[in-house]
C-alpha cells in the first residue's frame, strides 16, 4: 500500500468517526482539508510556513488575501479564471473541494507568528530592498500582482480585466503614499455597476504587517521602476 492510499484509508475512518456538532465539524473539515492538501501533492508547488515548493505562490496567508468564494471558484477549474496557468485542474469532488477551501481559509499568516518570519534573517535585515522582495513573495503579493509585480492576473468586472501591475508605482506615488496604499488596501471600482462586484480586492496589509515591513515593501516596489535609458537621463 502506498503512503497516499494509506493516508486516504485513515482519512475515511476519520470521516466515519467525526463528530456532528457544528463546531467540531468545521474544525475537522479544516484538518481533513489539510490532509487532502498533502495527499494531492499541492505542496510540490506551494509553500505553507517554511515548507513546500516554489512553482506557485506561497499560501501561508491565502485565507487573509483571498475570499472563500474565490478560492472555491479557483479550485473548481484554475484555467477558467487564468488561461495558461501552470496549476492543473484536479477535478476535485465537491466534498473534498469544500474541505480544502475550509483549510485554505484558515491560513491567515498565523504560522509566521509562532515561527520566525522568513524575512527576518540577519542578512535580509541589512538589505531593505531584498527584504521587501522576500516579503512580496512570502505574503503573496506575487499571487495577485505577478512575479516582480509584472501583473497579468485577471479580475472580474474591472477596467482592463486585470489586477494592476506595480512596475511604475514609483512614478505615481511618494513613498508615504505608497506605504499608506499598501497599509489600507482597497476595493476596486466595478467597471459596470450592474454586474457582480470584482471578486479580488487589495487586502489591508496593515492588519498583518508591521511598519518596518511595509517600509521594506516600499523600497522593493520603488526598485522595480524600469531603468531610465541613457538618452532620457541627460
Ligand atoms: C504544478 C504546480 C501546482 C500544483 C501541483 C498546484 N498548484 Fe496551485 N497554483 C500554481 C500556480 C503556478 C499558481 C498561480 C497561478 C498562475 O500564475 O498560473 C497557483 C495558484 C493557486 C492558488 C491561488 C494563489 C493566490 O495567491 O491567489 C491556490 C489557492 C492554489 N494554487 C491552491 C492549490 C491547491 C489546493 C493545490 C492542490 C490541490 C494546488 N494549488 C496544486 C501551481 C500549482
Ligand atoms: C488578493 C489580491 C491582492 C494581493 C495579494 C495584493 N494586492 Fe495589491 N492590489 C490588488 C488589487 C485588486 C488592486 C487594485 C485596487 C483598486 O483598484 O482599488 C491592488 C492595488 C495595489 C496597489 C496600487 C496600485 C495602483 O497603481 O494604484 C499597490 C501599490 C499594491 N496593490 C501593492 C501590493 C503589495 C505590496 C502587496 C503585498 C503586500 C499586494 N498589493 C497584495 C490586489 C492584491
PDB file of N, CA and C in Angstrom, residues 106-205:
ATOM      1  N   UNK A 106      -8.468  28.962   6.539  1.00  0.00           N
ATOM      2  CA  UNK A 106      -7.904  29.028   7.908  1.00  0.00           C
ATOM      3  C   UNK A 106      -6.452  29.534   7.924  1.00  0.00           C
ATOM      4  N   UNK A 107      -5.832  29.633   6.749  1.00  0.00           N
ATOM      5  CA  UNK A 107      -4.418  30.050   6.700  1.00  0.00           C
ATOM      6  C   UNK A 107      -4.321  31.576   6.585  1.00  0.00           C
ATOM      7  N   UNK A 108      -4.205  32.233   7.718  1.00  0.00           N
ATOM      8  CA  UNK A 108      -4.208  33.696   7.710  1.00  0.00           C
ATOM      9  C   UNK A 108      -2.865  34.283   8.124  1.00  0.00           C
ATOM     10  N   UNK A 109      -1.825  33.487   8.051  1.00  0.00           N
ATOM     11  CA  UNK A 109      -0.494  34.005   8.341  1.00  0.00           C
ATOM     12  C   UNK A 109      -0.026  33.744   9.765  1.00  0.00           C
ATOM     13  N   UNK A 110      -0.881  33.113  10.588  1.00  0.00           N
ATOM     14  CA  UNK A 110      -0.516  32.891  11.997  1.00  0.00           C
ATOM     15  C   UNK A 110       0.756  32.063  12.144  1.00  0.00           C
ATOM     16  N   UNK A 111       1.018  31.200  11.134  1.00  0.00           N
ATOM     17  CA  UNK A 111       2.215  30.362  11.203  1.00  0.00           C
ATOM     18  C   UNK A 111       3.479  31.195  11.393  1.00  0.00           C
ATOM     19  N   UNK A 112       3.463  32.414  10.823  1.00  0.00           N
ATOM     20  CA  UNK A 112       4.628  33.273  10.935  1.00  0.00           C
ATOM     21  C   UNK A 112       4.810  33.804  12.350  1.00  0.00           C
ATOM     22  N   UNK A 113       3.733  33.822  13.129  1.00  0.00           N
ATOM     23  CA  UNK A 113       3.862  34.344  14.490  1.00  0.00           C
ATOM     24  C   UNK A 113       4.630  33.363  15.370  1.00  0.00           C
ATOM     25  N   UNK A 114       4.325  32.075  15.163  1.00  0.00           N
ATOM     26  CA  UNK A 114       4.963  31.090  16.036  1.00  0.00           C
ATOM     27  C   UNK A 114       6.387  30.754  15.563  1.00  0.00           C
ATOM     28  N   UNK A 115       6.584  30.754  14.230  1.00  0.00           N
ATOM     29  CA  UNK A 115       7.938  30.509  13.725  1.00  0.00           C
ATOM     30  C   UNK A 115       8.545  31.857  13.349  1.00  0.00           C
ATOM     31  N   UNK A 116       9.819  31.866  13.114  1.00  0.00           N
ATOM     32  CA  UNK A 116      10.445  33.118  12.710  1.00  0.00           C
ATOM     33  C   UNK A 116       9.965  33.518  11.313  1.00  0.00           C
ATOM     34  N   UNK A 117       9.621  34.785  11.126  1.00  0.00           N
ATOM     35  CA  UNK A 117       9.206  35.223   9.796  1.00  0.00           C
ATOM     36  C   UNK A 117      10.385  35.105   8.833  1.00  0.00           C
ATOM     37  N   UNK A 118      10.144  34.549   7.627  1.00  0.00           N
ATOM     38  CA  UNK A 118      11.266  34.227   6.731  1.00  0.00           C
ATOM     39  C   UNK A 118      12.079  35.449   6.286  1.00  0.00           C
ATOM     40  N   UNK A 119      11.516  36.656   6.449  1.00  0.00           N
ATOM     41  CA  UNK A 119      12.243  37.850   6.003  1.00  0.00           C
ATOM     42  C   UNK A 119      12.993  38.524   7.145  1.00  0.00           C
ATOM     43  N   UNK A 120      13.057  37.863   8.309  1.00  0.00           N
ATOM     44  CA  UNK A 120      13.769  38.477   9.434  1.00  0.00           C
ATOM     45  C   UNK A 120      15.168  37.906   9.660  1.00  0.00           C
ATOM     46  N   UNK A 121      15.686  37.154   8.666  1.00  0.00           N
ATOM     47  CA  UNK A 121      17.058  36.654   8.794  1.00  0.00           C
ATOM     48  C   UNK A 121      18.015  37.842   8.752  1.00  0.00           C
ATOM     49  N   UNK A 122      19.160  37.704   9.432  1.00  0.00           N
ATOM     50  CA  UNK A 122      20.001  38.891   9.629  1.00  0.00           C
ATOM     51  C   UNK A 122      20.528  39.488   8.319  1.00  0.00           C
ATOM     52  N   UNK A 123      20.842  38.631   7.305  1.00  0.00           N
ATOM     53  CA  UNK A 123      21.339  39.210   6.055  1.00  0.00           C
ATOM     54  C   UNK A 123      20.264  40.062   5.369  1.00  0.00           C
ATOM     55  N   UNK A 124      19.007  39.668   5.532  1.00  0.00           N
ATOM     56  CA  UNK A 124      17.927  40.437   4.907  1.00  0.00           C
ATOM     57  C   UNK A 124      17.649  41.734   5.672  1.00  0.00           C
ATOM     58  N   UNK A 125      17.814  41.677   6.980  1.00  0.00           N
ATOM     59  CA  UNK A 125      17.567  42.876   7.786  1.00  0.00           C
ATOM     60  C   UNK A 125      18.482  44.019   7.354  1.00  0.00           C
ATOM     61  N   UNK A 126      19.672  43.652   6.817  1.00  0.00           N
ATOM     62  CA  UNK A 126      20.640  44.677   6.427  1.00  0.00           C
ATOM     63  C   UNK A 126      20.358  45.207   5.013  1.00  0.00           C
ATOM     64  N   UNK A 127      19.383  44.623   4.309  1.00  0.00           N
ATOM     65  CA  UNK A 127      19.132  44.996   2.915  1.00  0.00           C
ATOM     66  C   UNK A 127      17.612  45.147   2.682  1.00  0.00           C
ATOM     67  N   UNK A 128      17.071  46.350   2.945  1.00  0.00           N
ATOM     68  CA  UNK A 128      15.619  46.552   2.895  1.00  0.00           C
ATOM     69  C   UNK A 128      14.990  46.152   1.554  1.00  0.00           C
ATOM     70  N   UNK A 129      15.694  46.377   0.429  1.00  0.00           N
ATOM     71  CA  UNK A 129      15.110  46.040  -0.867  1.00  0.00           C
ATOM     72  C   UNK A 129      14.917  44.526  -1.003  1.00  0.00           C
ATOM     73  N   UNK A 130      15.940  43.781  -0.625  1.00  0.00           N
ATOM     74  CA  UNK A 130      15.880  42.327  -0.694  1.00  0.00           C
ATOM     75  C   UNK A 130      14.868  41.776   0.324  1.00  0.00           C
ATOM     76  N   UNK A 131      14.831  42.420   1.464  1.00  0.00           N
ATOM     77  CA  UNK A 131      13.872  42.011   2.491  1.00  0.00           C
ATOM     78  C   UNK A 131      12.451  42.241   1.967  1.00  0.00           C
ATOM     79  N   UNK A 132      12.247  43.386   1.306  1.00  0.00           N
ATOM     80  CA  UNK A 132      10.943  43.691   0.708  1.00  0.00           C
ATOM     81  C   UNK A 132      10.558  42.654  -0.343  1.00  0.00           C
ATOM     82  N   UNK A 133      11.524  42.232  -1.122  1.00  0.00           N
ATOM     83  CA  UNK A 133      11.264  41.218  -2.151  1.00  0.00           C
ATOM     84  C   UNK A 133      10.816  39.900  -1.505  1.00  0.00           C
ATOM     85  N   UNK A 134      11.478  39.551  -0.409  1.00  0.00           N
ATOM     86  CA  UNK A 134      11.110  38.310   0.286  1.00  0.00           C
ATOM     87  C   UNK A 134       9.699  38.407   0.869  1.00  0.00           C
ATOM     88  N   UNK A 135       9.365  39.580   1.415  1.00  0.00           N
ATOM     89  CA  UNK A 135       8.002  39.767   1.938  1.00  0.00           C
ATOM     90  C   UNK A 135       6.998  39.681   0.788  1.00  0.00           C
ATOM     91  N   UNK A 136       7.315  40.357  -0.326  1.00  0.00           N
ATOM     92  CA  UNK A 136       6.437  40.373  -1.504  1.00  0.00           C
ATOM     93  C   UNK A 136       6.079  38.946  -1.933  1.00  0.00           C
ATOM     94  N   UNK A 137       7.092  38.078  -1.936  1.00  0.00           N
ATOM     95  CA  UNK A 137       6.846  36.702  -2.364  1.00  0.00           C
ATOM     96  C   UNK A 137       6.221  35.853  -1.256  1.00  0.00           C
ATOM     97  N   UNK A 138       6.626  36.064  -0.020  1.00  0.00           N
ATOM     98  CA  UNK A 138       6.139  35.203   1.067  1.00  0.00           C
ATOM     99  C   UNK A 138       4.685  35.481   1.434  1.00  0.00           C
ATOM    100  N   UNK A 139       4.304  36.758   1.531  1.00  0.00           N
ATOM    101  CA  UNK A 139       2.917  37.030   1.944  1.00  0.00           C
ATOM    102  C   UNK A 139       1.957  36.950   0.765  1.00  0.00           C
ATOM    103  N   UNK A 140       2.499  36.835  -0.463  1.00  0.00           N
ATOM    104  CA  UNK A 140       1.632  36.546  -1.600  1.00  0.00           C
ATOM    105  C   UNK A 140       1.197  37.740  -2.434  1.00  0.00           C
ATOM    106  N   UNK A 141       1.906  38.888  -2.337  1.00  0.00           N
ATOM    107  CA  UNK A 141       1.636  39.995  -3.281  1.00  0.00           C
ATOM    108  C   UNK A 141       1.751  39.416  -4.686  1.00  0.00           C
ATOM    109  N   UNK A 142       2.719  38.530  -4.835  1.00  0.00           N
ATOM    110  CA  UNK A 142       3.010  37.894  -6.121  1.00  0.00           C
ATOM    111  C   UNK A 142       1.797  37.124  -6.666  1.00  0.00           C
ATOM    112  N   UNK A 143       0.949  36.622  -5.785  1.00  0.00           N
ATOM    113  CA  UNK A 143      -0.220  35.846  -6.211  1.00  0.00           C
ATOM    114  C   UNK A 143      -1.278  36.700  -6.899  1.00  0.00           C
ATOM    115  N   UNK A 144      -1.204  38.022  -6.744  1.00  0.00           N
ATOM    116  CA  UNK A 144      -2.153  38.913  -7.425  1.00  0.00           C
ATOM    117  C   UNK A 144      -1.455  39.848  -8.409  1.00  0.00           C
ATOM    118  N   UNK A 145      -0.244  40.297  -8.062  1.00  0.00           N
ATOM    119  CA  UNK A 145       0.439  41.277  -8.919  1.00  0.00           C
ATOM    120  C   UNK A 145       1.482  40.634  -9.819  1.00  0.00           C
ATOM    121  N   UNK A 146       1.679  39.324  -9.705  1.00  0.00           N
ATOM    122  CA  UNK A 146       2.594  38.618 -10.586  1.00  0.00           C
ATOM    123  C   UNK A 146       4.045  38.708 -10.128  1.00  0.00           C
ATOM    124  N   UNK A 147       4.881  37.869 -10.734  1.00  0.00           N
ATOM    125  CA  UNK A 147       6.303  37.833 -10.431  1.00  0.00           C
ATOM    126  C   UNK A 147       6.896  39.218 -10.732  1.00  0.00           C
ATOM    127  N   UNK A 148       7.674  39.751  -9.812  1.00  0.00           N
ATOM    128  CA  UNK A 148       8.253  41.116  -9.865  1.00  0.00           C
ATOM    129  C   UNK A 148       7.216  42.183 -10.232  1.00  0.00           C
ATOM    130  N   UNK A 149       5.984  41.964  -9.802  1.00  0.00           N
ATOM    131  CA  UNK A 149       4.936  42.981  -9.986  1.00  0.00           C
ATOM    132  C   UNK A 149       4.515  43.218 -11.423  1.00  0.00           C
ATOM    133  N   UNK A 150       4.839  42.273 -12.306  1.00  0.00           N
ATOM    134  CA  UNK A 150       4.578  42.477 -13.741  1.00  0.00           C
ATOM    135  C   UNK A 150       3.110  42.357 -14.123  1.00  0.00           C
ATOM    136  N   UNK A 151       2.289  41.840 -13.213  1.00  0.00           N
ATOM    137  CA  UNK A 151       0.857  41.785 -13.479  1.00  0.00           C
ATOM    138  C   UNK A 151       0.443  40.600 -14.321  1.00  0.00           C
ATOM    139  N   UNK A 152      -0.739  40.709 -14.919  1.00  0.00           N
ATOM    140  CA  UNK A 152      -1.237  39.642 -15.767  1.00  0.00           C
ATOM    141  C   UNK A 152      -2.280  38.763 -15.085  1.00  0.00           C
ATOM    142  N   UNK A 153      -2.632  39.104 -13.827  1.00  0.00           N
ATOM    143  CA  UNK A 153      -3.634  38.284 -13.151  1.00  0.00           C
ATOM    144  C   UNK A 153      -5.025  38.871 -13.359  1.00  0.00           C
ATOM    145  N   UNK A 154      -5.957  38.030 -13.828  1.00  0.00           N
ATOM    146  CA  UNK A 154      -7.292  38.524 -14.136  1.00  0.00           C
ATOM    147  C   UNK A 154      -8.105  38.903 -12.895  1.00  0.00           C
ATOM    148  N   UNK A 155      -9.017  39.851 -13.072  1.00  0.00           N
ATOM    149  CA  UNK A 155     -10.049  40.140 -12.081  1.00  0.00           C
ATOM    150  C   UNK A 155     -11.336  40.334 -12.873  1.00  0.00           C
ATOM    151  N   UNK A 156     -12.476  40.082 -12.237  1.00  0.00           N
ATOM    152  CA  UNK A 156     -13.730  40.251 -12.961  1.00  0.00           C
ATOM    153  C   UNK A 156     -14.266  41.668 -12.784  1.00  0.00           C
ATOM    154  N   UNK A 157     -14.922  42.150 -13.812  1.00  0.00           N
ATOM    155  CA  UNK A 157     -15.625  43.441 -13.768  1.00  0.00           C
ATOM    156  C   UNK A 157     -14.757  44.619 -13.327  1.00  0.00           C
ATOM    157  N   UNK A 158     -13.499  44.660 -13.773  1.00  0.00           N
ATOM    158  CA  UNK A 158     -12.668  45.857 -13.568  1.00  0.00           C
ATOM    159  C   UNK A 158     -12.215  46.346 -14.948  1.00  0.00           C
ATOM    160  N   UNK A 159     -11.960  47.657 -15.042  1.00  0.00           N
ATOM    161  CA  UNK A 159     -11.483  48.207 -16.313  1.00  0.00           C
ATOM    162  C   UNK A 159     -10.165  47.516 -16.676  1.00  0.00           C
ATOM    163  N   UNK A 160     -10.059  47.010 -17.879  1.00  0.00           N
ATOM    164  CA  UNK A 160      -8.847  46.307 -18.310  1.00  0.00           C
ATOM    165  C   UNK A 160      -8.847  44.831 -17.936  1.00  0.00           C
ATOM    166  N   UNK A 161      -9.770  44.416 -17.065  1.00  0.00           N
ATOM    167  CA  UNK A 161      -9.908  42.991 -16.744  1.00  0.00           C
ATOM    168  C   UNK A 161      -8.786  42.396 -15.907  1.00  0.00           C
ATOM    169  N   UNK A 162      -7.881  43.245 -15.348  1.00  0.00           N
ATOM    170  CA  UNK A 162      -6.732  42.685 -14.633  1.00  0.00           C
ATOM    171  C   UNK A 162      -6.386  43.480 -13.372  1.00  0.00           C
ATOM    172  N   UNK A 163      -5.667  42.827 -12.472  1.00  0.00           N
ATOM    173  CA  UNK A 163      -5.125  43.449 -11.266  1.00  0.00           C
ATOM    174  C   UNK A 163      -3.946  44.329 -11.699  1.00  0.00           C
ATOM    175  N   UNK A 164      -3.775  45.535 -11.110  1.00  0.00           N
ATOM    176  CA  UNK A 164      -2.727  46.433 -11.620  1.00  0.00           C
ATOM    177  C   UNK A 164      -1.310  45.853 -11.544  1.00  0.00           C
ATOM    178  N   UNK A 165      -0.478  46.240 -12.528  1.00  0.00           N
ATOM    179  CA  UNK A 165       0.955  45.948 -12.455  1.00  0.00           C
ATOM    180  C   UNK A 165       1.571  46.981 -11.504  1.00  0.00           C
ATOM    181  N   UNK A 166       2.723  46.651 -10.940  1.00  0.00           N
ATOM    182  CA  UNK A 166       3.310  47.554  -9.941  1.00  0.00           C
ATOM    183  C   UNK A 166       4.662  48.114 -10.370  1.00  0.00           C
ATOM    184  N   UNK A 167       5.041  47.906 -11.626  1.00  0.00           N
ATOM    185  CA  UNK A 167       6.398  48.288 -12.018  1.00  0.00           C
ATOM    186  C   UNK A 167       6.587  49.804 -12.143  1.00  0.00           C
ATOM    187  N   UNK A 168       5.484  50.563 -12.127  1.00  0.00           N
ATOM    188  CA  UNK A 168       5.642  52.008 -12.285  1.00  0.00           C
ATOM    189  C   UNK A 168       5.090  52.807 -11.108  1.00  0.00           C
ATOM    190  N   UNK A 169       4.850  52.129  -9.995  1.00  0.00           N
ATOM    191  CA  UNK A 169       4.245  52.865  -8.868  1.00  0.00           C
ATOM    192  C   UNK A 169       5.160  53.981  -8.357  1.00  0.00           C
ATOM    193  N   UNK A 170       6.480  53.849  -8.578  1.00  0.00           N
ATOM    194  CA  UNK A 170       7.403  54.881  -8.106  1.00  0.00           C
ATOM    195  C   UNK A 170       7.108  56.224  -8.779  1.00  0.00           C
ATOM    196  N   UNK A 171       6.527  56.185  -9.994  1.00  0.00           N
ATOM    197  CA  UNK A 171       6.204  57.430 -10.694  1.00  0.00           C
ATOM    198  C   UNK A 171       4.910  58.060 -10.184  1.00  0.00           C
ATOM    199  N   UNK A 172       4.020  57.236  -9.650  1.00  0.00           N
ATOM    200  CA  UNK A 172       2.700  57.753  -9.277  1.00  0.00           C
ATOM    201  C   UNK A 172       2.516  58.053  -7.800  1.00  0.00           C
ATOM    202  N   UNK A 173       3.355  57.473  -6.948  1.00  0.00           N
ATOM    203  CA  UNK A 173       3.164  57.620  -5.503  1.00  0.00           C
ATOM    204  C   UNK A 173       4.465  58.049  -4.828  1.00  0.00           C
ATOM    205  N   UNK A 174       4.357  58.930  -3.826  1.00  0.00           N
ATOM    206  CA  UNK A 174       5.506  59.166  -2.944  1.00  0.00           C
ATOM    207  C   UNK A 174       5.645  57.912  -2.073  1.00  0.00           C
ATOM    208  N   UNK A 175       6.779  57.778  -1.388  1.00  0.00           N
ATOM    209  CA  UNK A 175       6.963  56.583  -0.544  1.00  0.00           C
ATOM    210  C   UNK A 175       5.879  56.513   0.540  1.00  0.00           C
ATOM    211  N   UNK A 176       5.530  57.643   1.128  1.00  0.00           N
ATOM    212  CA  UNK A 176       4.494  57.653   2.174  1.00  0.00           C
ATOM    213  C   UNK A 176       3.142  57.231   1.615  1.00  0.00           C
ATOM    214  N   UNK A 177       2.808  57.773   0.424  1.00  0.00           N
ATOM    215  CA  UNK A 177       1.520  57.419  -0.204  1.00  0.00           C
ATOM    216  C   UNK A 177       1.461  55.924  -0.516  1.00  0.00           C
ATOM    217  N   UNK A 178       2.573  55.426  -1.006  1.00  0.00           N
ATOM    218  CA  UNK A 178       2.627  54.017  -1.389  1.00  0.00           C
ATOM    219  C   UNK A 178       2.436  53.124  -0.158  1.00  0.00           C
ATOM    220  N   UNK A 179       3.114  53.498   0.908  1.00  0.00           N
ATOM    221  CA  UNK A 179       3.007  52.734   2.153  1.00  0.00           C
ATOM    222  C   UNK A 179       1.563  52.741   2.653  1.00  0.00           C
ATOM    223  N   UNK A 180       0.930  53.905   2.580  1.00  0.00           N
ATOM    224  CA  UNK A 180      -0.444  54.044   3.033  1.00  0.00           C
ATOM    225  C   UNK A 180      -1.402  53.202   2.185  1.00  0.00           C
ATOM    226  N   UNK A 181      -1.125  53.164   0.886  1.00  0.00           N
ATOM    227  CA  UNK A 181      -1.929  52.392  -0.067  1.00  0.00           C
ATOM    228  C   UNK A 181      -1.868  50.907   0.304  1.00  0.00           C
ATOM    229  N   UNK A 182      -0.668  50.438   0.648  1.00  0.00           N
ATOM    230  CA  UNK A 182      -0.484  49.026   0.993  1.00  0.00           C
ATOM    231  C   UNK A 182      -1.109  48.754   2.366  1.00  0.00           C
ATOM    232  N   UNK A 183      -0.915  49.689   3.288  1.00  0.00           N
ATOM    233  CA  UNK A 183      -1.425  49.501   4.644  1.00  0.00           C
ATOM    234  C   UNK A 183      -2.949  49.370   4.656  1.00  0.00           C
ATOM    235  N   UNK A 184      -3.621  50.229   3.870  1.00  0.00           N
ATOM    236  CA  UNK A 184      -5.084  50.301   3.949  1.00  0.00           C
ATOM    237  C   UNK A 184      -5.824  49.406   2.960  1.00  0.00           C
ATOM    238  N   UNK A 185      -5.172  49.033   1.839  1.00  0.00           N
ATOM    239  CA  UNK A 185      -5.862  48.223   0.839  1.00  0.00           C
ATOM    240  C   UNK A 185      -6.994  48.995   0.192  1.00  0.00           C
ATOM    241  N   UNK A 186      -7.753  48.335  -0.703  1.00  0.00           N
ATOM    242  CA  UNK A 186      -8.908  48.987  -1.324  1.00  0.00           C
ATOM    243  C   UNK A 186      -9.726  47.992  -2.125  1.00  0.00           C
ATOM    244  N   UNK A 187     -10.955  48.432  -2.417  1.00  0.00           N
ATOM    245  CA  UNK A 187     -11.851  47.603  -3.218  1.00  0.00           C
ATOM    246  C   UNK A 187     -11.965  48.253  -4.589  1.00  0.00           C
ATOM    247  N   UNK A 188     -11.597  47.529  -5.671  1.00  0.00           N
ATOM    248  CA  UNK A 188     -11.641  48.153  -6.989  1.00  0.00           C
ATOM    249  C   UNK A 188     -13.065  48.567  -7.376  1.00  0.00           C
ATOM    250  N   UNK A 189     -13.166  49.685  -8.099  1.00  0.00           N
ATOM    251  CA  UNK A 189     -14.473  50.128  -8.586  1.00  0.00           C
ATOM    252  C   UNK A 189     -14.921  49.185  -9.700  1.00  0.00           C
ATOM    253  N   UNK A 190     -16.196  48.762  -9.672  1.00  0.00           N
ATOM    254  CA  UNK A 190     -16.667  47.888 -10.754  1.00  0.00           C
ATOM    255  C   UNK A 190     -16.712  48.642 -12.080  1.00  0.00           C
ATOM    256  N   UNK A 191     -16.299  47.989 -13.164  1.00  0.00           N
ATOM    257  CA  UNK A 191     -16.359  48.619 -14.485  1.00  0.00           C
ATOM    258  C   UNK A 191     -17.817  48.859 -14.854  1.00  0.00           C
ATOM    259  N   UNK A 192     -18.655  47.903 -14.521  1.00  0.00           N
ATOM    260  CA  UNK A 192     -20.085  48.029 -14.787  1.00  0.00           C
ATOM    261  C   UNK A 192     -20.849  47.836 -13.480  1.00  0.00           C
ATOM    262  N   UNK A 193     -21.452  48.916 -12.960  1.00  0.00           N
ATOM    263  CA  UNK A 193     -22.123  48.843 -11.652  1.00  0.00           C
ATOM    264  C   UNK A 193     -23.262  47.831 -11.630  1.00  0.00           C
ATOM    265  N   UNK A 194     -23.754  47.452 -12.826  1.00  0.00           N
ATOM    266  CA  UNK A 194     -24.865  46.483 -12.894  1.00  0.00           C
ATOM    267  C   UNK A 194     -24.381  45.047 -12.697  1.00  0.00           C
ATOM    268  N   UNK A 195     -23.081  44.796 -12.945  1.00  0.00           N
ATOM    269  CA  UNK A 195     -22.556  43.419 -12.884  1.00  0.00           C
ATOM    270  C   UNK A 195     -22.016  43.115 -11.494  1.00  0.00           C
ATOM    271  N   UNK A 196     -21.823  41.818 -11.170  1.00  0.00           N
ATOM    272  CA  UNK A 196     -21.299  41.452  -9.850  1.00  0.00           C
ATOM    273  C   UNK A 196     -19.957  42.141  -9.545  1.00  0.00           C
ATOM    274  N   UNK A 197     -19.739  42.506  -8.269  1.00  0.00           N
ATOM    275  CA  UNK A 197     -18.528  43.235  -7.865  1.00  0.00           C
ATOM    276  C   UNK A 197     -17.275  42.419  -8.163  1.00  0.00           C
ATOM    277  N   UNK A 198     -16.139  43.099  -8.350  1.00  0.00           N
ATOM    278  CA  UNK A 198     -14.875  42.371  -8.539  1.00  0.00           C
ATOM    279  C   UNK A 198     -14.627  41.424  -7.359  1.00  0.00           C
ATOM    280  N   UNK A 199     -14.196  40.198  -7.636  1.00  0.00           N
ATOM    281  CA  UNK A 199     -14.012  39.205  -6.561  1.00  0.00           C
ATOM    282  C   UNK A 199     -12.681  39.368  -5.863  1.00  0.00           C
ATOM    283  N   UNK A 200     -11.725  40.036  -6.541  1.00  0.00           N
ATOM    284  CA  UNK A 200     -10.393  40.160  -5.939  1.00  0.00           C
ATOM    285  C   UNK A 200     -10.167  41.605  -5.513  1.00  0.00           C
ATOM    286  N   UNK A 201      -9.891  41.780  -4.219  1.00  0.00           N
ATOM    287  CA  UNK A 201      -9.690  43.128  -3.677  1.00  0.00           C
ATOM    288  C   UNK A 201      -8.266  43.236  -3.128  1.00  0.00           C
ATOM    289  N   UNK A 202      -7.821  44.475  -2.905  1.00  0.00           N
ATOM    290  CA  UNK A 202      -6.482  44.692  -2.353  1.00  0.00           C
ATOM    291  C   UNK A 202      -6.601  44.651  -0.827  1.00  0.00           C
ATOM    292  N   UNK A 203      -5.999  43.634  -0.184  1.00  0.00           N
ATOM    293  CA  UNK A 203      -6.146  43.498   1.273  1.00  0.00           C
ATOM    294  C   UNK A 203      -5.496  44.667   2.031  1.00  0.00           C
ATOM    295  N   UNK A 204      -5.983  44.911   3.245  1.00  0.00           N
ATOM    296  CA  UNK A 204      -5.390  45.935   4.120  1.00  0.00           C
ATOM    297  C   UNK A 204      -4.229  45.289   4.870  1.00  0.00           C
ATOM    298  N   UNK A 205      -3.021  45.413   4.318  1.00  0.00           N
ATOM    299  CA  UNK A 205      -1.863  44.669   4.844  1.00  0.00           C
ATOM    300  C   UNK A 205      -1.429  45.154   6.212  1.00  0.00           C
TER     301      UNK A 205
END
